[in-house]
mmCIF file of C-alpha atoms in Angstrom:
data_model
loop_
_atom_site.group_PDB
_atom_site.id
_atom_site.type_symbol
_atom_site.label_atom_id
_atom_site.label_comp_id
_atom_site.label_asym_id
_atom_site.label_seq_id
_atom_site.Cartn_x
_atom_site.Cartn_y
_atom_site.Cartn_z
ATOM 1 C CA UNK A 326 127.638 128.673 13.025
ATOM 2 C CA UNK A 327 126.714 130.258 9.709
ATOM 3 C CA UNK A 328 129.074 129.737 6.805
ATOM 4 C CA UNK A 329 127.904 133.061 5.289
ATOM 5 C CA UNK A 330 126.204 135.938 7.051
ATOM 6 C CA UNK A 331 125.288 139.188 5.325
ATOM 7 C CA UNK A 332 124.154 142.059 7.510
ATOM 8 C CA UNK A 333 122.357 145.055 5.970
ATOM 9 C CA UNK A 334 124.635 145.211 2.946
ATOM 10 C CA UNK A 335 124.401 147.922 0.295
ATOM 11 C CA UNK A 336 126.491 148.113 -2.865
ATOM 12 C CA UNK A 337 126.721 151.268 -4.977
ATOM 13 C CA UNK A 338 128.649 151.970 -8.158
ATOM 14 C CA UNK A 339 129.573 155.337 -9.566
ATOM 15 C CA UNK A 340 128.978 155.639 -13.304
ATOM 16 C CA UNK A 341 130.168 159.094 -14.253
ATOM 17 C CA UNK A 342 128.093 161.492 -12.191
ATOM 18 C CA UNK A 343 125.386 158.924 -11.543
ATOM 19 C CA UNK A 344 125.310 156.581 -8.551
ATOM 20 C CA UNK A 345 123.839 153.157 -9.276
ATOM 21 C CA UNK A 346 122.587 151.093 -6.357
ATOM 22 C CA UNK A 347 123.239 147.447 -7.220
ATOM 23 C CA UNK A 348 122.164 145.999 -3.857
ATOM 24 C CA UNK A 349 119.930 147.452 -1.178
ATOM 25 C CA UNK A 350 119.756 146.314 2.453
ATOM 26 C CA UNK A 351 120.587 142.621 1.949
ATOM 27 C CA UNK A 352 120.427 140.517 5.108
ATOM 28 C CA UNK A 353 120.928 136.747 4.771
ATOM 29 C CA UNK A 354 122.554 133.830 6.569
ATOM 30 C CA UNK A 355 123.323 130.308 5.364
ATOM 31 C CA UNK A 356 124.198 127.117 7.211
ATOM 32 C CA UNK A 357 127.173 125.019 6.077
ATOM 33 C CA UNK A 358 126.420 122.403 3.424
ATOM 34 C CA UNK A 359 123.548 124.124 1.601
ATOM 35 C CA UNK A 360 123.034 123.841 -2.169
ATOM 36 C CA UNK A 361 121.719 127.325 -2.832
ATOM 37 C CA UNK A 362 120.617 129.158 -5.975
ATOM 38 C CA UNK A 363 120.617 132.935 -6.268
ATOM 39 C CA UNK A 364 118.229 133.662 -9.139
ATOM 40 C CA UNK A 365 116.936 136.767 -10.854
ATOM 41 C CA UNK A 366 116.788 138.573 -14.172
ATOM 42 C CA UNK A 367 119.818 140.175 -15.779
ATOM 43 C CA UNK A 368 120.842 143.300 -13.890
ATOM 44 C CA UNK A 369 119.010 142.232 -10.732
ATOM 45 C CA UNK A 370 122.159 142.187 -8.592
ATOM 46 C CA UNK A 371 122.633 138.424 -8.220
ATOM 47 C CA UNK A 372 126.180 138.381 -9.632
ATOM 48 C CA UNK A 373 127.077 141.387 -7.473
ATOM 49 C CA UNK A 374 125.829 139.455 -4.442
ATOM 50 C CA UNK A 375 127.880 136.415 -5.468
ATOM 51 C CA UNK A 376 130.990 138.590 -5.864
ATOM 52 C CA UNK A 377 130.500 140.049 -2.383
ATOM 53 C CA UNK A 378 130.154 136.586 -0.847
ATOM 54 C CA UNK A 379 133.288 135.562 -2.738
ATOM 55 C CA UNK A 380 135.233 138.580 -1.429
ATOM 56 C CA UNK A 381 135.951 139.652 -5.010
ATOM 57 C CA UNK A 382 134.171 142.921 -4.252
ATOM 58 C CA UNK A 383 133.449 144.801 -1.028
ATOM 59 C CA UNK A 384 130.168 146.330 0.185
ATOM 60 C CA UNK A 385 129.549 150.076 0.220
ATOM 61 C CA UNK A 386 128.061 149.607 3.689
ATOM 62 C CA UNK A 387 127.044 146.722 5.907
ATOM 63 C CA UNK A 388 129.028 143.676 6.966
ATOM 64 C CA UNK A 389 129.801 140.251 5.516
ATOM 65 C CA UNK A 390 130.912 137.335 7.682
ATOM 66 C CA UNK A 391 132.533 134.140 6.369
ATOM 67 C CA UNK A 392 132.583 131.386 8.993
ATOM 68 C CA UNK A 393 131.474 134.076 11.466
ATOM 69 C CA UNK A 394 134.543 136.246 10.779
ATOM 70 C CA UNK A 395 133.962 139.794 9.583
ATOM 71 C CA UNK A 396 135.646 140.259 6.186
ATOM 72 C CA UNK A 397 134.268 143.722 5.428
ATOM 73 C CA UNK A 398 137.322 145.715 6.482
ATOM 74 C CA UNK A 399 140.093 143.439 5.248
ATOM 75 C CA UNK A 400 142.837 144.547 2.881
ATOM 76 C CA UNK A 401 143.040 143.203 -0.706
ATOM 77 C CA UNK A 402 145.920 140.904 0.317
ATOM 78 C CA UNK A 403 143.954 139.571 3.275
ATOM 79 C CA UNK A 404 140.930 138.935 1.046
ATOM 80 C CA UNK A 405 143.132 137.162 -1.514
ATOM 81 C CA UNK A 406 144.463 134.866 1.212
ATOM 82 C CA UNK A 407 140.917 134.178 2.429
ATOM 83 C CA UNK A 408 139.787 133.282 -1.098
ATOM 84 C CA UNK A 409 142.798 131.012 -1.596
ATOM 85 C CA UNK A 410 141.944 128.952 1.492
ATOM 86 C CA UNK A 411 138.193 129.215 1.943
ATOM 87 C CA UNK A 412 136.346 129.914 -1.331
ATOM 88 C CA UNK A 413 136.388 127.953 -4.576
ATOM 89 C CA UNK A 414 135.116 129.416 -7.853
ATOM 90 C CA UNK A 415 133.476 127.820 -10.906
ATOM 91 C CA UNK A 416 132.899 129.995 -13.989
ATOM 92 C CA UNK A 417 130.672 129.489 -17.015
ATOM 93 C CA UNK A 418 133.682 129.909 -19.355
ATOM 94 C CA UNK A 419 135.775 127.426 -17.286
ATOM 95 C CA UNK A 420 138.772 129.842 -17.081
ATOM 96 C CA UNK A 421 141.353 127.087 -17.523
ATOM 97 C CA UNK A 422 144.911 127.920 -18.503
ATOM 98 C CA UNK A 423 145.325 126.495 -22.032
ATOM 99 C CA UNK A 424 149.047 125.682 -21.711
ATOM 100 C CA UNK A 425 148.524 123.574 -18.582
ATOM 101 C CA UNK A 426 147.264 120.007 -18.325
ATOM 102 C CA UNK A 427 144.121 119.132 -16.397
ATOM 103 C CA UNK A 428 146.231 118.130 -13.384
ATOM 104 C CA UNK A 429 148.301 121.324 -13.568
ATOM 105 C CA UNK A 430 145.154 123.472 -13.781
ATOM 106 C CA UNK A 431 143.759 121.771 -10.692
ATOM 107 C CA UNK A 432 147.073 122.160 -8.863
ATOM 108 C CA UNK A 433 147.439 125.839 -9.737
ATOM 109 C CA UNK A 434 145.580 127.269 -6.668
ATOM 110 C CA UNK A 435 147.904 125.264 -4.399
ATOM 111 C CA UNK A 436 151.213 126.463 -5.834
ATOM 112 C CA UNK A 437 151.600 129.370 -3.404
ATOM 113 C CA UNK A 438 150.732 127.201 -0.373
ATOM 114 C CA UNK A 439 153.933 126.864 1.605
ATOM 115 C CA UNK A 440 152.256 124.518 4.060
ATOM 116 C CA UNK A 441 151.985 121.762 1.403
ATOM 117 C CA UNK A 442 154.747 119.661 -0.107
ATOM 118 C CA UNK A 443 154.859 118.722 -3.795
ATOM 119 C CA UNK A 444 153.810 115.187 -2.913
ATOM 120 C CA UNK A 445 150.853 116.432 -0.872
ATOM 121 C CA UNK A 446 149.729 118.695 -3.711
ATOM 122 C CA UNK A 447 149.880 115.901 -6.267
ATOM 123 C CA UNK A 448 148.035 113.502 -3.981
ATOM 124 C CA UNK A 449 145.248 116.021 -3.485
ATOM 125 C CA UNK A 450 145.050 116.813 -7.217
ATOM 126 C CA UNK A 451 144.779 113.097 -8.060
ATOM 127 C CA UNK A 452 142.034 112.671 -5.450
ATOM 128 C CA UNK A 453 139.839 115.451 -6.815
ATOM 129 C CA UNK A 454 140.401 114.525 -10.459
ATOM 130 C CA UNK A 455 139.164 111.068 -9.472
ATOM 131 C CA UNK A 456 136.162 112.607 -7.659
ATOM 132 C CA UNK A 457 135.081 114.340 -10.909
ATOM 133 C CA UNK A 458 135.791 111.268 -13.042
ATOM 134 C CA UNK A 459 138.848 112.560 -14.903
ATOM 135 C CA UNK A 460 141.707 110.508 -13.451
ATOM 136 C CA UNK A 461 142.496 109.150 -16.923
ATOM 137 C CA UNK A 462 142.608 112.659 -18.432
ATOM 138 C CA UNK A 463 145.083 114.220 -15.997
ATOM 139 C CA UNK A 464 147.684 114.900 -18.701
ATOM 140 C CA UNK A 465 145.214 116.324 -21.253
ATOM 141 C CA UNK A 466 145.201 120.028 -22.033
ATOM 142 C CA UNK A 467 141.889 121.943 -22.200
ATOM 143 C CA UNK A 468 141.764 121.840 -26.029
ATOM 144 C CA UNK A 469 141.834 118.041 -25.802
ATOM 145 C CA UNK A 470 138.781 117.949 -23.534
ATOM 146 C CA UNK A 471 135.058 118.366 -24.172
ATOM 147 C CA UNK A 472 133.100 121.222 -22.611
ATOM 148 C CA UNK A 473 131.770 118.952 -19.897
ATOM 149 C CA UNK A 474 135.234 117.618 -19.131
ATOM 150 C CA UNK A 475 136.636 121.143 -18.915
ATOM 151 C CA UNK A 476 133.916 122.076 -16.444
ATOM 152 C CA UNK A 477 134.797 118.972 -14.410
ATOM 153 C CA UNK A 478 138.404 120.191 -14.298
ATOM 154 C CA UNK A 479 137.115 123.567 -13.105
ATOM 155 C CA UNK A 480 135.088 121.846 -10.368
ATOM 156 C CA UNK A 481 138.151 119.875 -9.238
ATOM 157 C CA UNK A 482 140.197 123.100 -9.206
ATOM 158 C CA UNK A 483 137.543 124.764 -7.011
ATOM 159 C CA UNK A 484 137.527 121.806 -4.602
ATOM 160 C CA UNK A 485 141.275 121.213 -4.350
ATOM 161 C CA UNK A 486 141.742 123.907 -1.691
ATOM 162 C CA UNK A 487 139.081 122.110 0.395
ATOM 163 C CA UNK A 488 136.936 125.242 0.573
ATOM 164 C CA UNK A 489 134.111 125.992 2.957
ATOM 165 C CA UNK A 490 132.181 127.498 0.022
ATOM 166 C CA UNK A 491 132.103 126.926 -3.731
ATOM 167 C CA UNK A 492 130.634 129.801 -5.763
ATOM 168 C CA UNK A 493 129.389 128.968 -9.248
ATOM 169 C CA UNK A 494 128.467 131.686 -11.746
ATOM 170 C CA UNK A 495 126.165 130.203 -14.418
ATOM 171 C CA UNK A 496 128.144 126.929 -14.491
ATOM 172 C CA UNK A 497 125.851 125.253 -17.047
ATOM 173 C CA UNK A 498 125.474 128.207 -19.443
ATOM 174 C CA UNK A 499 128.020 126.970 -21.991
ATOM 175 C CA UNK A 500 127.031 123.306 -21.844
ATOM 176 C CA UNK A 501 124.449 121.347 -23.797
ATOM 177 C CA UNK A 502 121.394 120.069 -21.947
ATOM 178 C CA UNK A 503 122.661 116.532 -21.271
ATOM 179 C CA UNK A 504 126.122 117.664 -20.186
ATOM 180 C CA UNK A 505 124.624 120.395 -17.998
ATOM 181 C CA UNK A 506 122.478 117.800 -16.239
ATOM 182 C CA UNK A 507 125.515 115.579 -15.631
ATOM 183 C CA UNK A 508 127.511 118.494 -14.193
ATOM 184 C CA UNK A 509 124.660 119.472 -11.859
ATOM 185 C CA UNK A 510 124.274 115.912 -10.603
ATOM 186 C CA UNK A 511 128.032 115.718 -10.048
ATOM 187 C CA UNK A 512 128.010 118.913 -7.971
ATOM 188 C CA UNK A 513 125.003 117.682 -6.009
ATOM 189 C CA UNK A 514 126.795 114.403 -5.207
ATOM 190 C CA UNK A 515 129.904 116.310 -4.118
ATOM 191 C CA UNK A 516 127.732 118.560 -1.951
ATOM 192 C CA UNK A 517 126.283 115.508 -0.218
ATOM 193 C CA UNK A 518 129.550 113.572 0.097
ATOM 194 C CA UNK A 519 131.913 116.365 1.164
ATOM 195 C CA UNK A 520 129.294 118.655 2.808
ATOM 196 C CA UNK A 521 130.703 121.566 0.796
ATOM 197 C CA UNK A 522 128.460 124.625 0.543
ATOM 198 C CA UNK A 523 127.533 125.433 -3.072
ATOM 199 C CA UNK A 524 126.111 128.853 -3.983
ATOM 200 C CA UNK A 525 125.022 129.486 -7.569
ATOM 201 C CA UNK A 526 124.190 132.625 -9.511
ATOM 202 C CA UNK A 527 121.936 131.330 -12.249
ATOM 203 C CA UNK A 528 119.157 131.702 -14.793
ATOM 204 C CA UNK A 529 118.991 127.931 -15.256
ATOM 205 C CA UNK A 530 115.790 126.388 -13.965
ATOM 206 C CA UNK A 531 117.540 123.027 -13.622
ATOM 207 C CA UNK A 532 119.923 124.543 -11.063
ATOM 208 C CA UNK A 533 117.033 126.039 -9.115
ATOM 209 C CA UNK A 534 115.141 122.738 -9.241
ATOM 210 C CA UNK A 535 118.067 120.860 -7.690
ATOM 211 C CA UNK A 536 118.808 123.459 -5.030
ATOM 212 C CA UNK A 537 117.656 123.101 -1.437
ATOM 213 C CA UNK A 538 117.634 126.872 -0.885
ATOM 214 C CA UNK A 539 116.505 129.666 -3.188
ATOM 215 C CA UNK A 540 117.084 133.411 -3.016
ATOM 216 C CA UNK A 541 115.484 135.457 -5.786
ATOM 217 C CA UNK A 542 116.866 138.954 -6.278
ATOM 218 C CA UNK A 543 115.060 141.755 -8.123
ATOM 219 C CA UNK A 544 116.188 145.359 -8.507
ATOM 220 C CA UNK A 545 118.908 144.824 -5.921
ATOM 221 C CA UNK A 546 116.561 143.500 -3.213
ATOM 222 C CA UNK A 547 115.515 140.078 -1.976
ATOM 223 C CA UNK A 548 112.159 139.305 -3.571
ATOM 224 C CA UNK A 549 111.539 135.656 -2.740
ATOM 225 C CA UNK A 550 112.936 132.919 -0.515
ATOM 226 C CA UNK A 551 112.601 129.176 -0.818
ATOM 227 C CA UNK A 552 113.614 126.226 1.309
ATOM 228 C CA UNK A 553 113.376 122.521 0.538
ATOM 229 C CA UNK A 554 112.713 120.301 3.527
ATOM 230 C CA UNK A 555 111.815 116.594 3.482
ATOM 231 C CA UNK A 556 111.290 116.703 -0.272
ATOM 232 C CA UNK A 557 108.931 119.687 -0.151
ATOM 233 C CA UNK A 558 109.437 123.349 -0.979
ATOM 234 C CA UNK A 559 108.344 126.237 1.211
ATOM 235 C CA UNK A 560 108.215 129.632 -0.488
ATOM 236 C CA UNK A 561 107.602 133.148 0.745
ATOM 237 C CA UNK A 562 107.934 136.705 -0.396
ATOM 238 C CA UNK A 563 110.551 138.601 1.525
ATOM 239 C CA UNK A 564 109.679 141.746 3.387
ATOM 240 C CA UNK A 565 112.717 144.043 3.475
ATOM 241 C CA UNK A 566 112.267 144.801 7.189
ATOM 242 C CA UNK A 567 112.746 141.144 8.102
ATOM 243 C CA UNK A 568 116.100 139.481 8.684
ATOM 244 C CA UNK A 569 116.371 136.273 6.703
ATOM 245 C CA UNK A 570 118.074 133.155 7.980
ATOM 246 C CA UNK A 571 118.384 129.745 6.466
ATOM 247 C CA UNK A 572 116.143 128.166 9.128
ATOM 248 C CA UNK A 573 112.404 127.355 9.335
ATOM 249 C CA UNK A 574 110.323 130.478 9.830
ATOM 250 C CA UNK A 575 106.620 131.175 10.126
ATOM 251 C CA UNK A 576 106.864 133.393 7.065
ATOM 252 C CA UNK A 577 107.492 130.320 4.899
ATOM 253 C CA UNK A 578 104.171 128.833 3.925
ATOM 254 C CA UNK A 579 102.251 126.922 1.247
ATOM 255 C CA UNK A 580 104.473 123.906 0.824
ATOM 256 C CA UNK A 581 104.290 122.297 -2.598
ATOM 257 C CA UNK A 582 104.604 118.535 -3.142
ATOM 258 C CA UNK A 583 107.843 117.442 -4.766
ATOM 259 C CA UNK A 584 109.198 114.225 -6.215
ATOM 260 C CA UNK A 585 110.971 112.120 -3.627
ATOM 261 C CA UNK A 586 114.110 111.600 -5.719
ATOM 262 C CA UNK A 587 116.202 114.737 -5.411
ATOM 263 C CA UNK A 588 118.113 113.809 -8.547
ATOM 264 C CA UNK A 589 114.947 114.503 -10.554
ATOM 265 C CA UNK A 590 113.766 118.019 -11.195
ATOM 266 C CA UNK A 591 111.311 119.387 -8.667
ATOM 267 C CA UNK A 592 109.283 122.019 -10.464
ATOM 268 C CA UNK A 593 107.677 123.425 -7.301
ATOM 269 C CA UNK A 594 109.956 126.453 -6.917
ATOM 270 C CA UNK A 595 109.906 127.061 -10.659
ATOM 271 C CA UNK A 596 106.125 127.151 -10.868
ATOM 272 C CA UNK A 597 106.041 129.557 -7.960
ATOM 273 C CA UNK A 598 108.072 132.128 -9.885
ATOM 274 C CA UNK A 599 106.126 134.055 -12.484
ATOM 275 C CA UNK A 600 107.701 136.574 -14.852
ATOM 276 C CA UNK A 601 107.832 139.128 -12.035
ATOM 277 C CA UNK A 602 109.517 136.667 -9.675
ATOM 278 C CA UNK A 603 106.478 136.466 -7.418
ATOM 279 C CA UNK A 604 105.178 133.536 -5.422
ATOM 280 C CA UNK A 605 101.743 133.035 -6.934
ATOM 281 C CA UNK A 606 100.607 131.002 -3.926
ATOM 282 C CA UNK A 607 102.082 133.014 -1.093
ATOM 283 C CA UNK A 608 99.044 135.162 -0.475
ATOM 284 C CA UNK A 609 96.493 132.386 -0.742
ATOM 285 C CA UNK A 610 95.072 130.978 2.460
#
């Protein structure tokens, strides 16, 4: 079963009398538990793609499946319910409510859940605050926390619904280098421990280096795909006529050696992306 499947999706926006095509014929599928980076320059369509996966927006045409269920034709209320139970979100600006404590911010997505008692909510909140290392800061408000701590609260809030997918939009953009590294390592550990799927929209090379899947988007189309397997990266240009799945394929070639410790940066996928997003080795035999 694929946790996300995107089938020939297009997304258009109307700006006055002009139609802007943000995404063109996107076909992808991801297995549960991946740590995936969607990369690309500003305006490439990567955030639009993330919003479609997160059911914040809907495609102009094509279909999107979450856990193999078609979500393309659902009503806004149905999509809201799906997000509340299946998809967690992490934002670069944290988006915490300033009048609430860390524990109350984490609990907030659970408040409308009639299937959970107050005791169950508080037990789950305490568990995830402990997972992100903030058990001692449960009563602190956001203005009493550092940037890294606020992002940890945001991660706990995304996880508290026990989602199938966590979507992260530039989660390290507002953090210093050291704190950004700590947050990435935390998310990677959570990905391994809880088997939660993480999908990032990012410019940050550190995120790409720690990912085990890479999708590069340019001008609304898939330009490059990468997959890490057994500590090595396989990279390939994407041909728009091909369906793309998150499984080994003969189109993926030219594996690059990588460091064995996944907690260290593996520069292989970074070096393969030049300023035009191309795989410099893909055409070499």
